[in-house]
Amino acid sequence: QVQLVESGGGSVQAGGSLRLSCAASGKIGDANFMGWYRQAPGKQRELVAQITSRGGIYYADSVKGRFTISRDNGKNTVHLQMNGLKPEDTAVYYCYLKDPLVSGDYWDQGTQVTVSS
């Protein structure tokens, strides 16, 4: 069984910064993907950023240049540094782990990020 523990999030004014972290534990394969989706009220879930176990990184166009995803060396712990936050970044952010060869897909319960103008 895999567990995801997310921390961070909260409320900030536009232009501010927040940092999300997510730690995965359990039986996890070496080839995996971790990252965050987000979902705002009335909108579809959007992939925000992803990092593979080999360091490959993806960002949504909407966050490029503002968000930075990183991964602790040799660990299944990822961080999302969010700078220059905008009101449109307001959403519930869900950490996920995709481990296609060993344990499957896992999501956490989500954390609210609210950016006020």
mmCIF file with all atom_site columns, C-alpha atoms in Angstrom:
data_model
loop_
_atom_site.group_PDB
_atom_site.id
_atom_site.type_symbol
_atom_site.label_atom_id
_atom_site.label_alt_id
_atom_site.label_comp_id
_atom_site.label_asym_id
_atom_site.label_entity_id
_atom_site.label_seq_id
_atom_site.pdbx_PDB_ins_code
_atom_site.Cartn_x
_atom_site.Cartn_y
_atom_site.Cartn_z
_atom_site.occupancy
_atom_site.B_iso_or_equiv
_atom_site.pdbx_formal_charge
_atom_site.auth_seq_id
_atom_site.auth_comp_id
_atom_site.auth_asym_id
_atom_site.auth_atom_id
_atom_site.pdbx_PDB_model_num
ATOM 1   C CA . GLN A 1 1   ? 0.000   0.000  0.000   1.00 0.00 ? 1   GLN A CA 1
ATOM 2   C CA . VAL A 1 2   ? 1.277   3.423  -0.950  1.00 0.00 ? 2   VAL A CA 1
ATOM 3   C CA . GLN A 1 3   ? 0.610   6.548  1.085   1.00 0.00 ? 3   GLN A CA 1
ATOM 4   C CA . LEU A 1 4   ? 0.951   10.146 -0.034  1.00 0.00 ? 4   LEU A CA 1
ATOM 5   C CA . VAL A 1 5   ? 1.384   12.888 2.526   1.00 0.00 ? 5   VAL A CA 1
ATOM 6   C CA . GLU A 1 6   ? 1.054   16.423 1.229   1.00 0.00 ? 6   GLU A CA 1
ATOM 7   C CA . SER A 1 7   ? 1.927   19.605 3.051   1.00 0.00 ? 7   SER A CA 1
ATOM 8   C CA . GLY A 1 8   ? 1.821   23.283 2.252   1.00 0.00 ? 8   GLY A CA 1
ATOM 9   C CA . GLY A 1 9   ? -0.905  25.222 0.545   1.00 0.00 ? 9   GLY A CA 1
ATOM 10  C CA . GLY A 1 10  ? -3.011  27.949 2.073   1.00 0.00 ? 10  GLY A CA 1
ATOM 11  C CA . SER A 1 11  ? -3.920  31.511 1.192   1.00 0.00 ? 11  SER A CA 1
ATOM 12  C CA . VAL A 1 12  ? -1.775  34.262 -0.245  1.00 0.00 ? 12  VAL A CA 1
ATOM 13  C CA . GLN A 1 13  ? -2.163  37.542 -2.059  1.00 0.00 ? 13  GLN A CA 1
ATOM 14  C CA . ALA A 1 14  ? -1.466  37.848 -5.747  1.00 0.00 ? 14  ALA A CA 1
ATOM 15  C CA . GLY A 1 15  ? 2.240   37.933 -6.439  1.00 0.00 ? 15  GLY A CA 1
ATOM 16  C CA . GLY A 1 16  ? 3.023   35.874 -3.388  1.00 0.00 ? 16  GLY A CA 1
ATOM 17  C CA . SER A 1 17  ? 4.564   32.431 -3.049  1.00 0.00 ? 17  SER A CA 1
ATOM 18  C CA . LEU A 1 18  ? 3.621   29.075 -1.632  1.00 0.00 ? 18  LEU A CA 1
ATOM 19  C CA . ARG A 1 19  ? 5.381   25.730 -1.494  1.00 0.00 ? 19  ARG A CA 1
ATOM 20  C CA . LEU A 1 20  ? 3.748   22.317 -1.689  1.00 0.00 ? 20  LEU A CA 1
ATOM 21  C CA . SER A 1 21  ? 5.485   19.114 -0.722  1.00 0.00 ? 21  SER A CA 1
ATOM 22  C CA . CYS A 1 22  ? 4.408   15.524 -1.188  1.00 0.00 ? 22  CYS A CA 1
ATOM 23  C CA . ALA A 1 23  ? 6.048   12.426 0.249   1.00 0.00 ? 23  ALA A CA 1
ATOM 24  C CA . ALA A 1 24  ? 5.200   8.952  -0.995  1.00 0.00 ? 24  ALA A CA 1
ATOM 25  C CA . SER A 1 25  ? 5.902   5.856  1.077   1.00 0.00 ? 25  SER A CA 1
ATOM 26  C CA . GLY A 1 26  ? 5.343   2.153  0.614   1.00 0.00 ? 26  GLY A CA 1
ATOM 27  C CA . LYS A 1 27  ? 6.294   -0.291 -2.094  1.00 0.00 ? 27  LYS A CA 1
ATOM 28  C CA . ILE A 1 28  ? 7.148   1.929  -5.033  1.00 0.00 ? 28  ILE A CA 1
ATOM 29  C CA . GLY A 1 29  ? 8.977   1.045  -8.199  1.00 0.00 ? 29  GLY A CA 1
ATOM 30  C CA . ASP A 1 30  ? 12.061  2.857  -9.394  1.00 0.00 ? 30  ASP A CA 1
ATOM 31  C CA . ALA A 1 31  ? 10.408  4.132  -12.578 1.00 0.00 ? 31  ALA A CA 1
ATOM 32  C CA . ASN A 1 32  ? 7.635   6.463  -11.483 1.00 0.00 ? 32  ASN A CA 1
ATOM 33  C CA . PHE A 1 33  ? 6.102   9.867  -11.996 1.00 0.00 ? 33  PHE A CA 1
ATOM 34  C CA . MET A 1 34  ? 5.056   12.347 -9.326  1.00 0.00 ? 34  MET A CA 1
ATOM 35  C CA . GLY A 1 35  ? 3.443   15.714 -9.586  1.00 0.00 ? 35  GLY A CA 1
ATOM 36  C CA . TRP A 1 36  ? 0.351   17.789 -9.127  1.00 0.00 ? 36  TRP A CA 1
ATOM 37  C CA . TYR A 1 37  ? -2.969  18.275 -10.806 1.00 0.00 ? 37  TYR A CA 1
ATOM 38  C CA . ARG A 1 38  ? -5.279  21.087 -9.825  1.00 0.00 ? 38  ARG A CA 1
ATOM 39  C CA . GLN A 1 39  ? -8.991  21.647 -10.114 1.00 0.00 ? 39  GLN A CA 1
ATOM 40  C CA . ALA A 1 40  ? -10.804 24.928 -9.757  1.00 0.00 ? 40  ALA A CA 1
ATOM 41  C CA . PRO A 1 41  ? -14.572 25.107 -9.204  1.00 0.00 ? 41  PRO A CA 1
ATOM 42  C CA . GLY A 1 42  ? -16.432 24.482 -12.429 1.00 0.00 ? 42  GLY A CA 1
ATOM 43  C CA . LYS A 1 43  ? -13.281 23.620 -14.347 1.00 0.00 ? 43  LYS A CA 1
ATOM 44  C CA . GLN A 1 44  ? -11.649 20.425 -15.505 1.00 0.00 ? 44  GLN A CA 1
ATOM 45  C CA . ARG A 1 45  ? -8.702  18.957 -13.652 1.00 0.00 ? 45  ARG A CA 1
ATOM 46  C CA . GLU A 1 46  ? -5.455  20.311 -15.092 1.00 0.00 ? 46  GLU A CA 1
ATOM 47  C CA . LEU A 1 47  ? -1.977  18.801 -14.968 1.00 0.00 ? 47  LEU A CA 1
ATOM 48  C CA . VAL A 1 48  ? 0.248   21.436 -13.380 1.00 0.00 ? 48  VAL A CA 1
ATOM 49  C CA . ALA A 1 49  ? 3.686   19.878 -13.176 1.00 0.00 ? 49  ALA A CA 1
ATOM 50  C CA . GLN A 1 50  ? 5.269   16.450 -13.213 1.00 0.00 ? 50  GLN A CA 1
ATOM 51  C CA . ILE A 1 51  ? 8.705   15.038 -12.542 1.00 0.00 ? 51  ILE A CA 1
ATOM 52  C CA . THR A 1 52  ? 9.858   11.531 -13.297 1.00 0.00 ? 52  THR A CA 1
ATOM 53  C CA . SER A 1 53  ? 12.168  9.405  -11.184 1.00 0.00 ? 53  SER A CA 1
ATOM 54  C CA . ARG A 1 54  ? 14.853  10.159 -13.778 1.00 0.00 ? 54  ARG A CA 1
ATOM 55  C CA . GLY A 1 55  ? 14.335  13.890 -13.549 1.00 0.00 ? 55  GLY A CA 1
ATOM 56  C CA . GLY A 1 56  ? 12.231  14.554 -16.608 1.00 0.00 ? 56  GLY A CA 1
ATOM 57  C CA . ILE A 1 57  ? 10.007  17.573 -16.009 1.00 0.00 ? 57  ILE A CA 1
ATOM 58  C CA . TYR A 1 58  ? 6.780   18.855 -17.485 1.00 0.00 ? 58  TYR A CA 1
ATOM 59  C CA . TYR A 1 59  ? 4.989   22.136 -16.791 1.00 0.00 ? 59  TYR A CA 1
ATOM 60  C CA . ALA A 1 60  ? 1.641   23.365 -17.974 1.00 0.00 ? 60  ALA A CA 1
ATOM 61  C CA . ASP A 1 61  ? 2.002   26.479 -20.103 1.00 0.00 ? 61  ASP A CA 1
ATOM 62  C CA . SER A 1 62  ? -0.008  28.410 -17.553 1.00 0.00 ? 62  SER A CA 1
ATOM 63  C CA . VAL A 1 63  ? 2.661   27.962 -14.856 1.00 0.00 ? 63  VAL A CA 1
ATOM 64  C CA . LYS A 1 64  ? 5.912   27.963 -16.829 1.00 0.00 ? 64  LYS A CA 1
ATOM 65  C CA . GLY A 1 65  ? 8.371   30.471 -15.435 1.00 0.00 ? 65  GLY A CA 1
ATOM 66  C CA . ARG A 1 66  ? 6.474   30.772 -12.154 1.00 0.00 ? 66  ARG A CA 1
ATOM 67  C CA . PHE A 1 67  ? 6.346   27.253 -10.705 1.00 0.00 ? 67  PHE A CA 1
ATOM 68  C CA . THR A 1 68  ? 9.282   24.937 -10.087 1.00 0.00 ? 68  THR A CA 1
ATOM 69  C CA . ILE A 1 69  ? 8.973   21.240 -9.361  1.00 0.00 ? 69  ILE A CA 1
ATOM 70  C CA . SER A 1 70  ? 11.827  19.374 -7.729  1.00 0.00 ? 70  SER A CA 1
ATOM 71  C CA . ARG A 1 71  ? 12.516  15.978 -6.270  1.00 0.00 ? 71  ARG A CA 1
ATOM 72  C CA . ASP A 1 72  ? 14.691  14.935 -3.346  1.00 0.00 ? 72  ASP A CA 1
ATOM 73  C CA . ASN A 1 73  ? 17.567  12.783 -4.558  1.00 0.00 ? 73  ASN A CA 1
ATOM 74  C CA . GLY A 1 74  ? 16.788  9.096  -4.310  1.00 0.00 ? 74  GLY A CA 1
ATOM 75  C CA . LYS A 1 75  ? 13.515  9.752  -2.553  1.00 0.00 ? 75  LYS A CA 1
ATOM 76  C CA . ASN A 1 76  ? 9.895   9.768  -3.545  1.00 0.00 ? 76  ASN A CA 1
ATOM 77  C CA . THR A 1 77  ? 9.393   13.268 -2.202  1.00 0.00 ? 77  THR A CA 1
ATOM 78  C CA . VAL A 1 78  ? 8.565   16.155 -4.497  1.00 0.00 ? 78  VAL A CA 1
ATOM 79  C CA . HIS A 1 79  ? 8.145   19.871 -4.019  1.00 0.00 ? 79  HIS A CA 1
ATOM 80  C CA . LEU A 1 80  ? 6.303   22.529 -5.968  1.00 0.00 ? 80  LEU A CA 1
ATOM 81  C CA . GLN A 1 81  ? 7.557   26.053 -5.458  1.00 0.00 ? 81  GLN A CA 1
ATOM 82  C CA . MET A 1 82  ? 4.876   28.451 -6.654  1.00 0.00 ? 82  MET A CA 1
ATOM 83  C CA . ASN A 1 83  ? 5.967   32.035 -7.207  1.00 0.00 ? 83  ASN A CA 1
ATOM 84  C CA . GLY A 1 84  ? 4.152   34.939 -8.762  1.00 0.00 ? 84  GLY A CA 1
ATOM 85  C CA . LEU A 1 85  ? 0.816   33.443 -7.836  1.00 0.00 ? 85  LEU A CA 1
ATOM 86  C CA . LYS A 1 86  ? -2.265  34.709 -9.616  1.00 0.00 ? 86  LYS A CA 1
ATOM 87  C CA . PRO A 1 87  ? -5.937  34.516 -8.657  1.00 0.00 ? 87  PRO A CA 1
ATOM 88  C CA . GLU A 1 88  ? -6.425  32.027 -11.490 1.00 0.00 ? 88  GLU A CA 1
ATOM 89  C CA . ASP A 1 89  ? -4.067  29.653 -9.671  1.00 0.00 ? 89  ASP A CA 1
ATOM 90  C CA . THR A 1 90  ? -6.755  29.226 -7.021  1.00 0.00 ? 90  THR A CA 1
ATOM 91  C CA . ALA A 1 91  ? -7.708  25.549 -6.939  1.00 0.00 ? 91  ALA A CA 1
ATOM 92  C CA . VAL A 1 92  ? -7.439  22.324 -5.022  1.00 0.00 ? 92  VAL A CA 1
ATOM 93  C CA . TYR A 1 93  ? -4.025  20.845 -5.754  1.00 0.00 ? 93  TYR A CA 1
ATOM 94  C CA . TYR A 1 94  ? -3.751  17.063 -5.817  1.00 0.00 ? 94  TYR A CA 1
ATOM 95  C CA . CYS A 1 95  ? -0.452  15.269 -5.464  1.00 0.00 ? 95  CYS A CA 1
ATOM 96  C CA . TYR A 1 96  ? -0.149  12.027 -7.377  1.00 0.00 ? 96  TYR A CA 1
ATOM 97  C CA . LEU A 1 97  ? 2.173   9.101  -7.914  1.00 0.00 ? 97  LEU A CA 1
ATOM 98  C CA . LYS A 1 98  ? 2.081   7.004  -11.062 1.00 0.00 ? 98  LYS A CA 1
ATOM 99  C CA . ASP A 1 99  ? 4.000   3.770  -10.754 1.00 0.00 ? 99  ASP A CA 1
ATOM 100 C CA . PRO A 1 100 ? 3.082   1.726  -13.803 1.00 0.00 ? 100 PRO A CA 1
ATOM 101 C CA . LEU A 1 101 ? 5.321   -1.265 -13.094 1.00 0.00 ? 101 LEU A CA 1
ATOM 102 C CA . VAL A 1 102 ? 4.782   -1.903 -9.390  1.00 0.00 ? 102 VAL A CA 1
ATOM 103 C CA . SER A 1 103 ? 2.053   -0.207 -7.391  1.00 0.00 ? 103 SER A CA 1
ATOM 104 C CA . GLY A 1 104 ? -0.223  1.682  -9.793  1.00 0.00 ? 104 GLY A CA 1
ATOM 105 C CA . ASP A 1 105 ? -1.669  5.185  -9.439  1.00 0.00 ? 105 ASP A CA 1
ATOM 106 C CA . TYR A 1 106 ? -2.267  7.031  -6.197  1.00 0.00 ? 106 TYR A CA 1
ATOM 107 C CA . TRP A 1 107 ? -3.700  10.435 -5.310  1.00 0.00 ? 107 TRP A CA 1
ATOM 108 C CA . ASP A 1 108 ? -3.891  12.359 -2.092  1.00 0.00 ? 108 ASP A CA 1
ATOM 109 C CA . GLN A 1 109 ? -6.958  14.164 -0.768  1.00 0.00 ? 109 GLN A CA 1
ATOM 110 C CA . GLY A 1 110 ? -5.858  17.525 -2.128  1.00 0.00 ? 110 GLY A CA 1
ATOM 111 C CA . THR A 1 111 ? -4.930  20.824 -0.555  1.00 0.00 ? 111 THR A CA 1
ATOM 112 C CA . GLN A 1 112 ? -6.536  24.187 -1.143  1.00 0.00 ? 112 GLN A CA 1
ATOM 113 C CA . VAL A 1 113 ? -4.525  27.024 -2.632  1.00 0.00 ? 113 VAL A CA 1
ATOM 114 C CA . THR A 1 114 ? -6.279  30.383 -2.628  1.00 0.00 ? 114 THR A CA 1
ATOM 115 C CA . VAL A 1 115 ? -4.837  33.497 -4.241  1.00 0.00 ? 115 VAL A CA 1
ATOM 116 C CA . SER A 1 116 ? -6.601  36.768 -3.599  1.00 0.00 ? 116 SER A CA 1
ATOM 117 C CA . SER A 1 117 ? -6.319  39.829 -5.788  1.00 0.00 ? 117 SER A CA 1
#
